[in-house]
Amino acid sequence: EAQVTQNPRYLITVTGKKLTVTCSQNMNHEYMSWYRQDPGLGLRQIYYSMNVEVTDKGDVPEGYKVSRKEKRNFPLILESPSPNQTSLYFCASSSAVGGPYEQYFGPGTRLTVT
Amino acid sequence: DAKTTQPTSMDCAEGRAANLPCNHSTISGNEYVYWYRQIHSQGPQYIIHGLKNNETNEMASLIITEDRKSSTLILPHATLRDTAVYYCIVVNAGNNRKLIWGLGTSLAVNP
């Protein structure tokens, strides 16, 4: 089954404790992206990647890092989480050949930073 | 990237057609209209997209006006499971693929 998976689905952590949210897709997609969703603000793009070893900032990259060492994986790293990073996070992927193509979204990771 | 305007909320009776409007008056020639929906904080789900012509798939129909300044998503026979937030998004055909999300239309399908 074609899908985007994220782990963990729920996470409660404390300020300053480094964490990684994993994202994996099994559709051989070149493009992957991270979004955060906050009430009243909609989904906002954090980082995106057009292919392996190619990443770029989205609209709200501060406080986040990403890496794209393999085509299927695109982890989101919070080196020193703060309470303002409490949010619902979504990973998405799509083909990047020609296009644009529809994006497939993961189920979301609900992060709480205390 | 062009912005979109959608009503905040709509209601529809189960079994009837749901017509969700979207205004995108600043759309440019290489920008597509995409529709996604999000059911209760789940990951957004792609519905349909179009450039100029009307489109239909197993989920919905998309009607785009001739001047491309507005569009309507039609769910022909709405069910309770179609209750969701529906997002109309204009997407540039360039490499970014960035989706600029508004707050969408919250559709309630009532029994």
mmCIF file of C-alpha atoms in Angstrom:
data_model
loop_
_atom_site.group_PDB
_atom_site.id
_atom_site.type_symbol
_atom_site.label_atom_id
_atom_site.label_comp_id
_atom_site.label_asym_id
_atom_site.label_seq_id
_atom_site.Cartn_x
_atom_site.Cartn_y
_atom_site.Cartn_z
ATOM 1 C CA GLU A 1 0.000 0.000 0.000
ATOM 2 C CA ALA A 2 1.341 3.416 -0.979
ATOM 3 C CA GLN A 3 1.800 5.460 2.141
ATOM 4 C CA VAL A 4 3.702 8.020 4.143
ATOM 5 C CA THR A 5 4.466 6.999 7.698
ATOM 6 C CA GLN A 6 5.502 9.169 10.622
ATOM 7 C CA ASN A 7 6.828 8.253 14.041
ATOM 8 C CA PRO A 8 6.045 8.889 16.744
ATOM 9 C CA ARG A 9 2.396 9.823 16.374
ATOM 10 C CA TYR A 10 2.303 11.525 19.757
ATOM 11 C CA LEU A 11 5.183 12.964 21.761
ATOM 12 C CA ILE A 12 5.379 14.956 24.970
ATOM 13 C CA THR A 13 8.821 16.304 25.783
ATOM 14 C CA VAL A 14 10.561 19.008 27.763
ATOM 15 C CA THR A 15 12.249 22.175 26.618
ATOM 16 C CA GLY A 16 15.749 21.621 25.266
ATOM 17 C CA LYS A 17 15.642 17.848 24.854
ATOM 18 C CA LYS A 18 16.618 16.996 21.292
ATOM 19 C CA LEU A 19 14.133 14.941 19.323
ATOM 20 C CA THR A 20 13.658 13.504 15.865
ATOM 21 C CA VAL A 21 10.402 12.827 14.067
ATOM 22 C CA THR A 22 10.838 10.277 11.321
ATOM 23 C CA CYS A 23 9.075 10.287 7.952
ATOM 24 C CA SER A 24 9.220 7.531 5.386
ATOM 25 C CA GLN A 25 7.479 6.995 2.054
ATOM 26 C CA ASN A 26 7.309 3.879 -0.126
ATOM 27 C CA MET A 27 6.349 5.523 -3.429
ATOM 28 C CA ASN A 28 9.859 6.395 -4.665
ATOM 29 C CA HIS A 29 8.931 10.081 -4.579
ATOM 30 C CA GLU A 30 11.604 12.668 -5.147
ATOM 31 C CA TYR A 31 9.841 15.506 -3.311
ATOM 32 C CA MET A 32 9.250 15.496 0.433
ATOM 33 C CA SER A 33 8.134 18.249 2.747
ATOM 34 C CA TRP A 34 7.355 19.031 6.383
ATOM 35 C CA TYR A 35 4.440 21.189 7.529
ATOM 36 C CA ARG A 36 3.206 22.318 10.902
ATOM 37 C CA GLN A 37 -0.423 23.067 11.638
ATOM 38 C CA ASP A 38 -1.557 25.464 14.324
ATOM 39 C CA PRO A 39 -5.092 26.649 15.142
ATOM 40 C CA GLY A 40 -6.042 29.732 13.160
ATOM 41 C CA LEU A 41 -2.855 29.607 11.059
ATOM 42 C CA GLY A 42 -3.395 26.664 8.764
ATOM 43 C CA LEU A 43 -0.557 24.485 7.510
ATOM 44 C CA ARG A 44 2.809 26.153 7.056
ATOM 45 C CA GLN A 45 5.806 24.647 5.309
ATOM 46 C CA ILE A 46 8.921 24.118 7.421
ATOM 47 C CA TYR A 47 11.405 22.500 5.009
ATOM 48 C CA TYR A 48 11.261 20.666 1.739
ATOM 49 C CA SER A 49 13.507 18.442 -0.332
ATOM 50 C CA MET A 50 13.504 17.998 -4.090
ATOM 51 C CA ASN A 51 15.724 14.907 -3.952
ATOM 52 C CA VAL A 52 18.484 13.163 -1.997
ATOM 53 C CA GLU A 53 20.920 15.645 -0.447
ATOM 54 C CA VAL A 54 18.820 18.591 -1.685
ATOM 55 C CA THR A 55 16.893 20.479 1.000
ATOM 56 C CA ASP A 56 15.609 24.021 1.323
ATOM 57 C CA LYS A 57 13.801 26.216 3.807
ATOM 58 C CA GLY A 58 10.087 26.737 3.746
ATOM 59 C CA ASP A 59 8.223 29.537 5.485
ATOM 60 C CA VAL A 60 8.940 28.663 9.131
ATOM 61 C CA PRO A 61 12.331 26.874 9.318
ATOM 62 C CA GLU A 62 13.647 28.448 12.527
ATOM 63 C CA GLY A 63 14.376 25.864 15.211
ATOM 64 C CA TYR A 64 14.234 22.887 12.840
ATOM 65 C CA LYS A 65 16.696 20.835 10.846
ATOM 66 C CA VAL A 66 16.177 18.171 8.207
ATOM 67 C CA SER A 67 18.289 15.720 6.280
ATOM 68 C CA ARG A 68 17.727 13.674 3.137
ATOM 69 C CA LYS A 69 20.337 10.940 2.972
ATOM 70 C CA GLU A 70 18.015 8.394 1.406
ATOM 71 C CA LYS A 71 15.167 8.928 -1.004
ATOM 72 C CA ARG A 72 12.538 7.332 1.205
ATOM 73 C CA ASN A 73 13.352 9.097 4.495
ATOM 74 C CA PHE A 74 13.108 12.736 5.535
ATOM 75 C CA PRO A 75 13.516 13.152 9.309
ATOM 76 C CA LEU A 76 12.655 16.383 11.107
ATOM 77 C CA ILE A 77 15.065 17.295 13.886
ATOM 78 C CA LEU A 78 14.404 19.674 16.749
ATOM 79 C CA GLU A 79 17.804 20.308 18.354
ATOM 80 C CA SER A 80 16.444 22.281 21.311
ATOM 81 C CA PRO A 81 12.650 22.196 21.359
ATOM 82 C CA SER A 82 10.741 25.101 22.842
ATOM 83 C CA PRO A 83 7.072 25.425 23.838
ATOM 84 C CA ASN A 84 6.298 27.446 20.695
ATOM 85 C CA GLN A 85 7.069 24.328 18.684
ATOM 86 C CA THR A 86 4.093 22.578 20.207
ATOM 87 C CA SER A 87 2.085 21.748 17.121
ATOM 88 C CA LEU A 88 0.700 19.101 14.773
ATOM 89 C CA TYR A 89 3.305 18.092 12.212
ATOM 90 C CA PHE A 90 2.744 16.534 8.804
ATOM 91 C CA CYS A 91 5.162 15.014 6.362
ATOM 92 C CA ALA A 92 4.232 14.881 2.692
ATOM 93 C CA SER A 93 5.698 13.471 -0.508
ATOM 94 C CA SER A 94 5.077 13.650 -4.227
ATOM 95 C CA SER A 95 6.670 12.917 -7.525
ATOM 96 C CA ALA A 96 8.813 15.780 -8.804
ATOM 97 C CA VAL A 97 9.099 14.724 -12.414
ATOM 98 C CA GLY A 98 7.053 17.093 -14.540
ATOM 99 C CA GLY A 99 4.023 18.025 -12.527
ATOM 100 C CA PRO A 100 2.817 19.453 -10.312
ATOM 101 C CA TYR A 101 1.535 16.288 -8.692
ATOM 102 C CA GLU A 102 -0.651 15.643 -5.725
ATOM 103 C CA GLN A 103 1.052 15.396 -2.375
ATOM 104 C CA TYR A 104 0.519 12.410 -0.095
ATOM 105 C CA PHE A 105 0.437 13.194 3.599
ATOM 106 C CA GLY A 106 1.369 11.182 6.631
ATOM 107 C CA PRO A 107 -1.007 10.744 9.574
ATOM 108 C CA GLY A 108 0.570 13.507 11.618
ATOM 109 C CA THR A 109 2.680 13.808 14.770
ATOM 110 C CA ARG A 110 1.250 15.725 17.683
ATOM 111 C CA LEU A 111 4.127 17.272 19.625
ATOM 112 C CA THR A 112 3.830 18.936 23.005
ATOM 113 C CA VAL A 113 6.845 20.742 24.480
ATOM 114 C CA THR A 114 6.554 21.688 28.135
ATOM 115 C CA ASP B 1 1.676 32.516 -5.451
ATOM 116 C CA ALA B 2 -1.982 33.371 -5.799
ATOM 117 C CA LYS B 3 -4.146 33.385 -2.691
ATOM 118 C CA THR B 4 -7.590 31.842 -2.392
ATOM 119 C CA THR B 5 -10.782 32.853 -0.605
ATOM 120 C CA GLN B 6 -13.283 30.313 0.678
ATOM 121 C CA PRO B 7 -16.345 30.512 2.924
ATOM 122 C CA THR B 8 -15.562 29.594 6.496
ATOM 123 C CA SER B 9 -18.261 26.970 6.812
ATOM 124 C CA MET B 10 -21.066 25.266 4.906
ATOM 125 C CA ASP B 11 -23.759 22.712 5.590
ATOM 126 C CA CYS B 12 -25.122 20.019 3.324
ATOM 127 C CA ALA B 13 -27.779 17.357 3.694
ATOM 128 C CA GLU B 14 -26.669 13.771 3.328
ATOM 129 C CA GLY B 15 -27.277 12.483 -0.193
ATOM 130 C CA ARG B 16 -27.383 15.940 -1.720
ATOM 131 C CA ALA B 17 -24.664 17.589 -3.783
ATOM 132 C CA ALA B 18 -22.186 19.746 -1.898
ATOM 133 C CA ASN B 19 -20.901 22.716 -3.910
ATOM 134 C CA LEU B 20 -17.861 24.373 -2.383
ATOM 135 C CA PRO B 21 -16.793 27.662 -3.974
ATOM 136 C CA CYS B 22 -13.314 29.151 -4.152
ATOM 137 C CA ASN B 23 -12.144 32.518 -5.386
ATOM 138 C CA HIS B 24 -8.631 32.816 -6.852
ATOM 139 C CA SER B 25 -8.836 36.071 -8.778
ATOM 140 C CA THR B 26 -5.047 36.599 -8.953
ATOM 141 C CA ILE B 27 -4.238 33.184 -10.424
ATOM 142 C CA SER B 28 -1.629 33.230 -13.178
ATOM 143 C CA GLY B 29 -1.406 31.174 -16.318
ATOM 144 C CA ASN B 30 0.884 28.438 -15.027
ATOM 145 C CA GLU B 31 -0.896 27.909 -11.723
ATOM 146 C CA TYR B 32 -3.138 24.951 -11.033
ATOM 147 C CA VAL B 33 -6.140 24.761 -8.722
ATOM 148 C CA TYR B 34 -5.886 21.919 -6.223
ATOM 149 C CA TRP B 35 -8.396 20.691 -3.680
ATOM 150 C CA TYR B 36 -7.528 18.776 -0.530
ATOM 151 C CA ARG B 37 -9.568 17.851 2.477
ATOM 152 C CA GLN B 38 -8.696 17.136 6.094
ATOM 153 C CA ILE B 39 -10.873 14.985 8.267
ATOM 154 C CA HIS B 40 -10.506 15.850 11.944
ATOM 155 C CA SER B 41 -6.746 16.480 12.236
ATOM 156 C CA GLN B 42 -5.815 13.533 10.003
ATOM 157 C CA GLY B 43 -3.318 14.086 7.212
ATOM 158 C CA PRO B 44 -4.771 16.120 4.335
ATOM 159 C CA GLN B 45 -6.082 14.056 1.461
ATOM 160 C CA TYR B 46 -5.813 15.021 -2.198
ATOM 161 C CA ILE B 47 -9.148 15.266 -4.006
ATOM 162 C CA ILE B 48 -8.703 16.723 -7.482
ATOM 163 C CA HIS B 49 -6.873 19.386 -9.465
ATOM 164 C CA GLY B 50 -7.224 21.293 -12.733
ATOM 165 C CA LEU B 51 -5.665 23.966 -14.897
ATOM 166 C CA LYS B 52 -8.326 25.231 -17.296
ATOM 167 C CA ASN B 53 -10.782 22.476 -18.051
ATOM 168 C CA ASN B 54 -13.363 20.939 -15.785
ATOM 169 C CA GLU B 55 -12.224 17.707 -14.187
ATOM 170 C CA THR B 56 -13.983 14.701 -12.689
ATOM 171 C CA ASN B 57 -12.728 11.707 -10.761
ATOM 172 C CA GLU B 58 -14.246 9.119 -8.474
ATOM 173 C CA MET B 59 -14.359 11.532 -5.568
ATOM 174 C CA ALA B 60 -15.528 14.830 -7.016
ATOM 175 C CA SER B 61 -15.886 17.230 -9.919
ATOM 176 C CA LEU B 62 -14.026 20.489 -10.346
ATOM 177 C CA ILE B 63 -15.595 23.321 -12.305
ATOM 178 C CA ILE B 64 -13.243 26.182 -13.234
ATOM 179 C CA THR B 65 -14.670 29.382 -14.699
ATOM 180 C CA GLU B 66 -13.514 30.436 -18.126
ATOM 181 C CA ASP B 67 -11.507 33.374 -16.723
ATOM 182 C CA ARG B 68 -10.033 30.978 -14.115
ATOM 183 C CA LYS B 69 -10.751 33.421 -11.310
ATOM 184 C CA SER B 70 -12.946 31.013 -9.394
ATOM 185 C CA SER B 71 -13.790 27.357 -9.121
ATOM 186 C CA THR B 72 -16.298 25.034 -7.486
ATOM 187 C CA LEU B 73 -15.699 21.618 -6.013
ATOM 188 C CA ILE B 74 -18.731 19.379 -6.295
ATOM 189 C CA LEU B 75 -19.290 16.298 -4.158
ATOM 190 C CA PRO B 76 -22.230 14.801 -6.040
ATOM 191 C CA HIS B 77 -23.784 12.744 -3.250
ATOM 192 C CA ALA B 78 -22.386 13.861 0.083
ATOM 193 C CA THR B 79 -22.166 11.330 2.911
ATOM 194 C CA LEU B 80 -21.473 11.800 6.602
ATOM 195 C CA ARG B 81 -17.876 10.721 5.942
ATOM 196 C CA ASP B 82 -17.415 13.782 3.734
ATOM 197 C CA THR B 83 -17.606 16.021 6.807
ATOM 198 C CA ALA B 84 -14.184 17.692 6.751
ATOM 199 C CA VAL B 85 -12.293 20.914 6.111
ATOM 200 C CA TYR B 86 -11.850 21.475 2.376
ATOM 201 C CA TYR B 87 -8.900 23.464 1.112
ATOM 202 C CA CYS B 88 -8.645 25.158 -2.257
ATOM 203 C CA ILE B 89 -5.010 25.837 -3.132
ATOM 204 C CA VAL B 90 -3.313 27.428 -6.102
ATOM 205 C CA VAL B 91 -0.061 25.684 -6.976
ATOM 206 C CA ASN B 92 2.715 26.955 -9.176
ATOM 207 C CA ALA B 93 3.951 24.418 -11.683
ATOM 208 C CA GLY B 94 7.543 25.250 -10.806
ATOM 209 C CA ASN B 95 9.910 23.160 -8.757
ATOM 210 C CA ASN B 96 8.913 24.308 -5.297
ATOM 211 C CA ARG B 97 5.597 22.459 -5.198
ATOM 212 C CA LYS B 98 4.795 24.549 -2.130
ATOM 213 C CA LEU B 99 1.184 24.463 -1.046
ATOM 214 C CA ILE B 100 0.000 27.709 0.538
ATOM 215 C CA TRP B 101 -2.833 26.744 2.837
ATOM 216 C CA GLY B 102 -5.659 28.998 3.886
ATOM 217 C CA LEU B 103 -8.139 28.016 6.581
ATOM 218 C CA GLY B 104 -10.462 26.222 4.162
ATOM 219 C CA THR B 105 -14.204 25.571 4.337
ATOM 220 C CA SER B 106 -15.523 23.428 7.155
ATOM 221 C CA LEU B 107 -18.222 21.282 5.553
ATOM 222 C CA ALA B 108 -20.773 19.632 7.821
ATOM 223 C CA VAL B 109 -22.860 16.906 6.189
ATOM 224 C CA ASN B 110 -26.027 16.446 8.197
ATOM 225 C CA PRO B 111 -28.242 13.328 8.339
#
